[in-house]
PDB file of C-alpha atoms and ligand atoms in Angstrom:
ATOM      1  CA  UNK A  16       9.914 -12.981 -41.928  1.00  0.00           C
ATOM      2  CA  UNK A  17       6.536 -12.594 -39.997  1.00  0.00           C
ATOM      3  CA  UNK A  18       3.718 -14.315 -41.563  1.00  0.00           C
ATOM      4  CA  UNK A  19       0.929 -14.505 -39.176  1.00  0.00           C
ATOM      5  CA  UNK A  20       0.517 -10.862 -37.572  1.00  0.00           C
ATOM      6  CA  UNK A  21      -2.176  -8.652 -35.588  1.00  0.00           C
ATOM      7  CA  UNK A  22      -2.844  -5.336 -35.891  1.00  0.00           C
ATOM      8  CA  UNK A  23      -3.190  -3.582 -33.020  1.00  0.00           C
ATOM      9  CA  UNK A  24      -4.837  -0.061 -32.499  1.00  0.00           C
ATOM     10  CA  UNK A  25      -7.448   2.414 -31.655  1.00  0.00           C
ATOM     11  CA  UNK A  26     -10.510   2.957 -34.111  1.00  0.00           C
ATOM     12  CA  UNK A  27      -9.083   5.283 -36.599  1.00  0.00           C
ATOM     13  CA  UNK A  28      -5.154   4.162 -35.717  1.00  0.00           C
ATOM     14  CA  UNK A  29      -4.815   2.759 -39.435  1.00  0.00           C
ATOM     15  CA  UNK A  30      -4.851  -0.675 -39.305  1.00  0.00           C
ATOM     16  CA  UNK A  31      -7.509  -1.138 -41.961  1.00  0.00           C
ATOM     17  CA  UNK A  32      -4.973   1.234 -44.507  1.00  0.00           C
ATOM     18  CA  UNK A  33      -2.020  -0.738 -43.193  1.00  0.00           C
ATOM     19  CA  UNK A  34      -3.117  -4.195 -43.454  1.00  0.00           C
ATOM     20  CA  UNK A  35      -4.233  -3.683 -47.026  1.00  0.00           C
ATOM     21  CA  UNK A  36      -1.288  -2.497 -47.912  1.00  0.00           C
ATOM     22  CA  UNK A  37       0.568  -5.750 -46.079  1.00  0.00           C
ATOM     23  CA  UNK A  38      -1.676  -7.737 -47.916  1.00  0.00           C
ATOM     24  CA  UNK A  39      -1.310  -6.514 -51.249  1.00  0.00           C
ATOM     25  CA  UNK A  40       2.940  -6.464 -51.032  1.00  0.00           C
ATOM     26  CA  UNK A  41       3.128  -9.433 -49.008  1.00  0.00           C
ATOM     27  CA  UNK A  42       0.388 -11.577 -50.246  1.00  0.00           C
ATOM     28  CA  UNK A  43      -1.207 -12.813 -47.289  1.00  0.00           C
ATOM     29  CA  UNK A  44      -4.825 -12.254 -46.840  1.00  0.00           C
ATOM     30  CA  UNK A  45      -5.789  -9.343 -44.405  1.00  0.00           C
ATOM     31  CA  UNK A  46      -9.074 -10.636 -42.061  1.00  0.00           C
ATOM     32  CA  UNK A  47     -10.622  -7.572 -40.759  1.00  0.00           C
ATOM     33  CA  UNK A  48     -13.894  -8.223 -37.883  1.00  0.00           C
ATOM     34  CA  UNK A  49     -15.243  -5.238 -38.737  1.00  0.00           C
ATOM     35  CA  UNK A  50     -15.253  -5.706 -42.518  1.00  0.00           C
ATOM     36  CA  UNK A  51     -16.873  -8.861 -41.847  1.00  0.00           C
ATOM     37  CA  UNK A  52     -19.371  -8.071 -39.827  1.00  0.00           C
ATOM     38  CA  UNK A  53     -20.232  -5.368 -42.151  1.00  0.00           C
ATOM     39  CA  UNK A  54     -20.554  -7.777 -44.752  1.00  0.00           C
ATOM     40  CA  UNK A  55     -22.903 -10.081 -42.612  1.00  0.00           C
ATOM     41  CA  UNK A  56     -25.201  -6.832 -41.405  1.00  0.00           C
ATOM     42  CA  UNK A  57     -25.225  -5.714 -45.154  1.00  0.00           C
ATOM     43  CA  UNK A  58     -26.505  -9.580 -45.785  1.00  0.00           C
ATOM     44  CA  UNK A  59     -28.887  -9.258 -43.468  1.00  0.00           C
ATOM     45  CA  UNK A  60     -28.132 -12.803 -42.116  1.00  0.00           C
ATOM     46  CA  UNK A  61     -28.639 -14.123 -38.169  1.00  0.00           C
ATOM     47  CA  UNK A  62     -25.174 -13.013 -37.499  1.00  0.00           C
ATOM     48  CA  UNK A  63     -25.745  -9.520 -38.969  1.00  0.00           C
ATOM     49  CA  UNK A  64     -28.801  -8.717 -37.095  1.00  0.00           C
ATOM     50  CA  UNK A  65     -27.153  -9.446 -33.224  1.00  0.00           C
ATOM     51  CA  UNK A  66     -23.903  -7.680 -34.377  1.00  0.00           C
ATOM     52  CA  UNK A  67     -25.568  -4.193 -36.061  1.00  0.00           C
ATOM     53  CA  UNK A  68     -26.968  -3.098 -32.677  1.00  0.00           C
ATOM     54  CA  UNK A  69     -23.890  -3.702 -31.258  1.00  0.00           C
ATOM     55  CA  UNK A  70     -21.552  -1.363 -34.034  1.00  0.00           C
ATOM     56  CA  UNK A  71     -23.936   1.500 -34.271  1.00  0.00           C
ATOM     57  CA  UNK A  72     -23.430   1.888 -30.436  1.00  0.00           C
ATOM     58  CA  UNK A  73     -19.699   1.730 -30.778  1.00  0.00           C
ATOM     59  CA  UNK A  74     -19.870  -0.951 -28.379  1.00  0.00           C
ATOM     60  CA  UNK A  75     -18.183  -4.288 -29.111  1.00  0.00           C
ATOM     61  CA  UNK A  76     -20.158  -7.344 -30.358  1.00  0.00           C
ATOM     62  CA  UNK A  77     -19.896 -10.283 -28.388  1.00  0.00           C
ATOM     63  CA  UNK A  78     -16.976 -12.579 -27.799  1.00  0.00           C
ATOM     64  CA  UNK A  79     -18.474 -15.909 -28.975  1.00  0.00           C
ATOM     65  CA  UNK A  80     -19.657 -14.211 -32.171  1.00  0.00           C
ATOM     66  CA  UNK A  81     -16.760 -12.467 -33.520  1.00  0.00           C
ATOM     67  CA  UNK A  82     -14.385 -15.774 -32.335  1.00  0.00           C
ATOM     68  CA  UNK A  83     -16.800 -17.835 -34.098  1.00  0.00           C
ATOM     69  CA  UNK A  84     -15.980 -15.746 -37.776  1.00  0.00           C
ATOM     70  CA  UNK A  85     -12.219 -16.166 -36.672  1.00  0.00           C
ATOM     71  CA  UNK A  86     -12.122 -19.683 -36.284  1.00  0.00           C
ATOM     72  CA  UNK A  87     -14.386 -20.442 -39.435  1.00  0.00           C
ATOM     73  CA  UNK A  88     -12.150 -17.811 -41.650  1.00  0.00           C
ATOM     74  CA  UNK A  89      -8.506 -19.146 -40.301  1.00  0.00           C
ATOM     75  CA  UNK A  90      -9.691 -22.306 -41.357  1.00  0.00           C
ATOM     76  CA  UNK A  91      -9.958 -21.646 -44.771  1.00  0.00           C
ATOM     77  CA  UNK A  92      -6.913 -22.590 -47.276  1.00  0.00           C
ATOM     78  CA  UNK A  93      -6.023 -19.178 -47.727  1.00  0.00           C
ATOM     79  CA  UNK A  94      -4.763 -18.869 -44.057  1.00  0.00           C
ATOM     80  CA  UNK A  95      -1.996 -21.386 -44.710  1.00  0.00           C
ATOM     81  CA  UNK A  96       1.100 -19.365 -45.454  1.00  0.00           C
ATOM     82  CA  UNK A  97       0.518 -16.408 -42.920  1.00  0.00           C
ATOM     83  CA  UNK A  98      -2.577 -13.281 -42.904  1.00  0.00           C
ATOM     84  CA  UNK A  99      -3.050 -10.150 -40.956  1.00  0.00           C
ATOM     85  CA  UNK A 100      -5.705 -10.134 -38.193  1.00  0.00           C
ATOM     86  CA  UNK A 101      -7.270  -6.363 -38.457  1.00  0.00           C
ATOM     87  CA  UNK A 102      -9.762  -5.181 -35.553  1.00  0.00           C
ATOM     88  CA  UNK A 103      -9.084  -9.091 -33.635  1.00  0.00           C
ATOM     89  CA  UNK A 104      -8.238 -10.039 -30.883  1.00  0.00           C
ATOM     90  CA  UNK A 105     -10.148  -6.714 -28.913  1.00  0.00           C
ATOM     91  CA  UNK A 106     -10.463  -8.489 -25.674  1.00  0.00           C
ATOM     92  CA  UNK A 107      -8.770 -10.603 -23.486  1.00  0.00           C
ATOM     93  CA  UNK A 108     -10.951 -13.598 -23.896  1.00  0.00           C
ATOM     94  CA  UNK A 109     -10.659 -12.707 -27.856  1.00  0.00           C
ATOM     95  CA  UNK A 110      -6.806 -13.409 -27.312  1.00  0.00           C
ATOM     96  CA  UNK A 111      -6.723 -16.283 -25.185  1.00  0.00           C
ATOM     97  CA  UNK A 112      -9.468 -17.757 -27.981  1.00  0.00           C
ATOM     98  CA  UNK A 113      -7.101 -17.319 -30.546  1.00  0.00           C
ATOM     99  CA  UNK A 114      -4.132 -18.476 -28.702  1.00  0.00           C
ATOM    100  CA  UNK A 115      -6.144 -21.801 -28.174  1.00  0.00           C
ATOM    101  CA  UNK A 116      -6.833 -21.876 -32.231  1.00  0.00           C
ATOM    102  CA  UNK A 117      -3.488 -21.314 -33.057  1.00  0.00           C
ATOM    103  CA  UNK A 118      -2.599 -24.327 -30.844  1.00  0.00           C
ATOM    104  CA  UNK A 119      -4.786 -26.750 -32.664  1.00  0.00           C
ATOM    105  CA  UNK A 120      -3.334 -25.094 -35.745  1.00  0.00           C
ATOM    106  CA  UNK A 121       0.182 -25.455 -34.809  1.00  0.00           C
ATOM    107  CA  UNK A 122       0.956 -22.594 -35.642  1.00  0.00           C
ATOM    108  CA  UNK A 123       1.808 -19.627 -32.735  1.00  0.00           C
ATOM    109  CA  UNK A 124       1.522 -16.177 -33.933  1.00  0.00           C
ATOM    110  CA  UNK A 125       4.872 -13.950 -35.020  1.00  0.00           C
ATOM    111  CA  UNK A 126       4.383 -10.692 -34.863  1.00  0.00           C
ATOM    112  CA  UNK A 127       1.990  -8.158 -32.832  1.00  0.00           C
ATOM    113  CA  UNK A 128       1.755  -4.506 -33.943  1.00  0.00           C
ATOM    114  CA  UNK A 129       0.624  -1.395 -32.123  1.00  0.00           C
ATOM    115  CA  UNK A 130      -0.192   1.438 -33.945  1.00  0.00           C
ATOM    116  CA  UNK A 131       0.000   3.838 -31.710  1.00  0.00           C
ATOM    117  CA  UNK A 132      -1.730   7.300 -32.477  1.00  0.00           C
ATOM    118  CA  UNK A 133      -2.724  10.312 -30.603  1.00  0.00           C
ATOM    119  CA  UNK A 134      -6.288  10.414 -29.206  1.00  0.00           C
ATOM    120  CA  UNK A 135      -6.617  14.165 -30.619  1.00  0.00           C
ATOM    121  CA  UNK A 136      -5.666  13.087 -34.091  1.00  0.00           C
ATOM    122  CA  UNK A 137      -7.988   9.412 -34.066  1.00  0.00           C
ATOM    123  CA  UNK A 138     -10.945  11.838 -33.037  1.00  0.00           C
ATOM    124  CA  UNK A 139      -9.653  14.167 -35.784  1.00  0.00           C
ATOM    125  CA  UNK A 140      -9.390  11.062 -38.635  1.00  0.00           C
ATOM    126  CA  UNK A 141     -12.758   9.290 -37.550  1.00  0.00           C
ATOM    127  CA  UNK A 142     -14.968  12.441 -37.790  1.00  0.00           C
ATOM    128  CA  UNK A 143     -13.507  12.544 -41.556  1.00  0.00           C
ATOM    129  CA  UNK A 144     -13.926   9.039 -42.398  1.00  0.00           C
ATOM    130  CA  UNK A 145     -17.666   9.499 -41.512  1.00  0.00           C
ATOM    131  CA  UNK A 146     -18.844   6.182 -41.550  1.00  0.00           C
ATOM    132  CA  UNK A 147     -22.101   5.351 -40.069  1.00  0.00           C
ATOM    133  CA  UNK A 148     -20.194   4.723 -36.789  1.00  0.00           C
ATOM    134  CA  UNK A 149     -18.117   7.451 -36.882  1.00  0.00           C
ATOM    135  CA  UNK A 150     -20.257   9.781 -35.272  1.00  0.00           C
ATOM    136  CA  UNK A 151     -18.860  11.957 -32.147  1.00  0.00           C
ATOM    137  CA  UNK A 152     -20.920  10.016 -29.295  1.00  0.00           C
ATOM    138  CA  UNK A 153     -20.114   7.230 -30.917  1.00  0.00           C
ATOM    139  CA  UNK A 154     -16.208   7.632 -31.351  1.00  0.00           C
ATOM    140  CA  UNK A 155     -16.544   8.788 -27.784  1.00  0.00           C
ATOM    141  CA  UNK A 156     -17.599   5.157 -26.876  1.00  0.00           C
ATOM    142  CA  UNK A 157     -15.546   3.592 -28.646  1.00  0.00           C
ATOM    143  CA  UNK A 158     -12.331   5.131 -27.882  1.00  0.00           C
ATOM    144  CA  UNK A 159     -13.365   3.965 -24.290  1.00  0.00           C
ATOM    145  CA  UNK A 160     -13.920   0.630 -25.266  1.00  0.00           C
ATOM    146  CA  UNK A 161     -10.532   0.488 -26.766  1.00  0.00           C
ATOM    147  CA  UNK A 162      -8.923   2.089 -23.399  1.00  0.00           C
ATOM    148  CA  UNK A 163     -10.676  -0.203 -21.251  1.00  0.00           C
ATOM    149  CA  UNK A 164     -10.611  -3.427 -23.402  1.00  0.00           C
ATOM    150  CA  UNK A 165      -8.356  -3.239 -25.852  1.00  0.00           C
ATOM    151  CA  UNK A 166      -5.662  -1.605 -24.628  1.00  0.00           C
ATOM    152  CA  UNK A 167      -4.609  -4.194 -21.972  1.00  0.00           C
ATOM    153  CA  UNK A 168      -3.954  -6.531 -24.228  1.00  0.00           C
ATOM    154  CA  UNK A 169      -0.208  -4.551 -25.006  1.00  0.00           C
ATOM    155  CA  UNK A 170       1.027  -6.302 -22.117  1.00  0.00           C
ATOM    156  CA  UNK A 171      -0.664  -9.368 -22.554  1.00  0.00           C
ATOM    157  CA  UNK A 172       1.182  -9.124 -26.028  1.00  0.00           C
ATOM    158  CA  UNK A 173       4.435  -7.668 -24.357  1.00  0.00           C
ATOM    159  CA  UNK A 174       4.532 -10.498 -22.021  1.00  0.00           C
ATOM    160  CA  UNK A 175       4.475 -13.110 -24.498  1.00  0.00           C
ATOM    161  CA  UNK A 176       7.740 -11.204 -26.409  1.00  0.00           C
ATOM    162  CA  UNK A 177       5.285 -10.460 -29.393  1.00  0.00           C
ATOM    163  CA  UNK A 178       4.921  -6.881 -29.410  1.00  0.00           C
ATOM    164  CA  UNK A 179       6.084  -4.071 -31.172  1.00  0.00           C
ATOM    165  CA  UNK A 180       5.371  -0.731 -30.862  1.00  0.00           C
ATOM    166  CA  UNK A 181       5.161   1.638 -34.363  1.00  0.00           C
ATOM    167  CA  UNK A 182       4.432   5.357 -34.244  1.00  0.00           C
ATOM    168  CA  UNK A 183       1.003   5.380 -36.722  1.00  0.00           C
ATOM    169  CA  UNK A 184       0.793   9.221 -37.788  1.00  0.00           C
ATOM    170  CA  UNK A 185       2.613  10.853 -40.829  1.00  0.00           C
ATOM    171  CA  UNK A 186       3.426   9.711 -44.096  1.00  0.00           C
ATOM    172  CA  UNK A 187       1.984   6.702 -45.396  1.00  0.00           C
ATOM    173  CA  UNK A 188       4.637   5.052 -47.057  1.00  0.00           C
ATOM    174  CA  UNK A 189       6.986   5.941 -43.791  1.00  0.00           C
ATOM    175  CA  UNK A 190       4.430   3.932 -41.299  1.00  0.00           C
ATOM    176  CA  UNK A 191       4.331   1.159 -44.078  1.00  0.00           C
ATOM    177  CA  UNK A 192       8.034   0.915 -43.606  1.00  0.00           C
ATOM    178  CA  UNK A 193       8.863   1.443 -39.844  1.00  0.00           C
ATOM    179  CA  UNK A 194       5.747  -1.990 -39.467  1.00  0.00           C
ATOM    180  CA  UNK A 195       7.754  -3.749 -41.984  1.00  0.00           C
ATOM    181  CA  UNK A 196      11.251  -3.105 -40.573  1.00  0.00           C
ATOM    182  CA  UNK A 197       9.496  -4.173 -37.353  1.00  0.00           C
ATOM    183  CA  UNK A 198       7.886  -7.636 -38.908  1.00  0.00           C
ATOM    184  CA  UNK A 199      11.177  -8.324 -40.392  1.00  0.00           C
ATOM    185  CA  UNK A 200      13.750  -8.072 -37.323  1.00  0.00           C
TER     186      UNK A 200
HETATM  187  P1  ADP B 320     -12.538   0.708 -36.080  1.00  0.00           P
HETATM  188  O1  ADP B 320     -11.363  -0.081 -35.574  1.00  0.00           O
HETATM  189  O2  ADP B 320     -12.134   1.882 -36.889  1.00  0.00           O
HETATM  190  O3  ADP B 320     -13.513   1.058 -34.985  1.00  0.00           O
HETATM  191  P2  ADP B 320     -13.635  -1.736 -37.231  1.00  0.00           P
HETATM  192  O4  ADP B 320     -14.123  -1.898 -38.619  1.00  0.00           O
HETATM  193  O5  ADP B 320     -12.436  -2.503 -36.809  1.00  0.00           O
HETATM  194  O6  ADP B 320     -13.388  -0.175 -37.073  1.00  0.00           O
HETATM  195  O7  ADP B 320     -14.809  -2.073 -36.188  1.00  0.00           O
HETATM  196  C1  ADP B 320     -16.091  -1.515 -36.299  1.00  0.00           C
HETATM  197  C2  ADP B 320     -17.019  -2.102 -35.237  1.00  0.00           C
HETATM  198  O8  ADP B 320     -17.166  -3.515 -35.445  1.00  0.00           O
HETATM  199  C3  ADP B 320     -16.528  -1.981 -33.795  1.00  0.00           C
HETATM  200  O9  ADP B 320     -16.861  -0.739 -33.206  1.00  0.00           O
HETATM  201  C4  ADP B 320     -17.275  -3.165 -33.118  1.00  0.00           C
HETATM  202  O10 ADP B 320     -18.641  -2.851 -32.875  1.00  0.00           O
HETATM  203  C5  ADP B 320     -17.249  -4.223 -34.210  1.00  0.00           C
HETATM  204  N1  ADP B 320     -16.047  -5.107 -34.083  1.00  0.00           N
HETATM  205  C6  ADP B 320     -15.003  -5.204 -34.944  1.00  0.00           C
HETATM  206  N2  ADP B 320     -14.096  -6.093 -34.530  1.00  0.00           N
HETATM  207  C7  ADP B 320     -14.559  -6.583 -33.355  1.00  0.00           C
HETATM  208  C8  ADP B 320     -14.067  -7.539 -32.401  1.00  0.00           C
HETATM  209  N3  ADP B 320     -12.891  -8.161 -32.566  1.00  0.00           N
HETATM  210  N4  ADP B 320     -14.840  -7.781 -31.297  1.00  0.00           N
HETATM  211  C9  ADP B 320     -16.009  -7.181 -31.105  1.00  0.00           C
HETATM  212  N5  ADP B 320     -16.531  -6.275 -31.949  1.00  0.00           N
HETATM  213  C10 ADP B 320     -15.825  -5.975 -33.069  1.00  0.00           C
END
């Protein structure tokens, strides 16, 4: 059984719905970037005020910051029997960052997940969310960002034998199940 998992995906792909739902049935915690960083702009803190800019341009926030949450939050006790990394790794240097944590760790990743959705529909799904971020310029951005940054890290994934590729549109319950049949192979 997979314990220590990314999801993969595009902004709007699911992985915030999905990981919640692995974290409530499977009992691991589910670490999402952005929720954090929300949390620290909300705060108001240091870390908040150099990431905001950042998120309302649908840009990414900078490598050393969002590593530096990882690290601190895989370190808590929580962490120990497996979680679900939502919105991280985004970039290669993310990646190879958290391949050199889980070395100190000991403990390799199992499993990573690509939700893969249409760009049509994650355009379709953002503009309903309508967070603060989820304006059209903005999706526009980000949907780049994911292309150009993101995205290569399949391979980098596929490379290492980690990957597994899940269709992410229709029912629910049905993607639920195709990501756990994958976890559990
Ligand atoms: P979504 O995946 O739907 O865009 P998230 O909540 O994952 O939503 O991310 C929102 C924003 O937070 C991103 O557009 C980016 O600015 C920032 N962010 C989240 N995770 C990362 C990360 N790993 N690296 C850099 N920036 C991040």
């Amino acid at each position: 059984m997979s314990k220590r998992i990314v999801l993969l995906g595009a902004p709007g792909s699911g992985k915030g719905t999905q990981g919640q739902m692995l974290m409530e049935r499977r009992g691991i915690p589910q670490i999402s970037t952005g929720d954090l960083l929300r949390a620290a702009v909300a705060a108001g803190s240091d870390l908040g005020l150099k990431a905001k800019a950042a998120m309302d341009a649908g840009e990414l926030v900078a490598d050393e910051v969002v590593i530096g949450m990882i690290r601190e939050r895989l370190n808590e006790a929580d962490t120990a029997n497996g979680y679900i990394l939502d919105g991280f790794p985004r970039t290669r240097a993310q990646a190879e960052a958290l391949d050199g944590l889980l070395v100190d760790l000991g403990k390799p990743l199992d499993r990573v997940v690509h939700l893969d959705v249409d760009e049509e529909e994650i355009v379709k799904r953002l503009l309903e969310r309508g967070r603060s971020d989820d304006t059209e310029d903005t999706i526009r951005n980000r949907m780049k960002v994911f292309r150009d940054q993101t995205h290569p890290l399949l391979e980098y994934y596929s490379e290492r034998g980690l990957l597994v590729t899940v269709k992410g549109s229709g029912d629910l319950e049905a993607i639920y199940g195709s990501i756990v049949a994958a976890l559990d192979a």
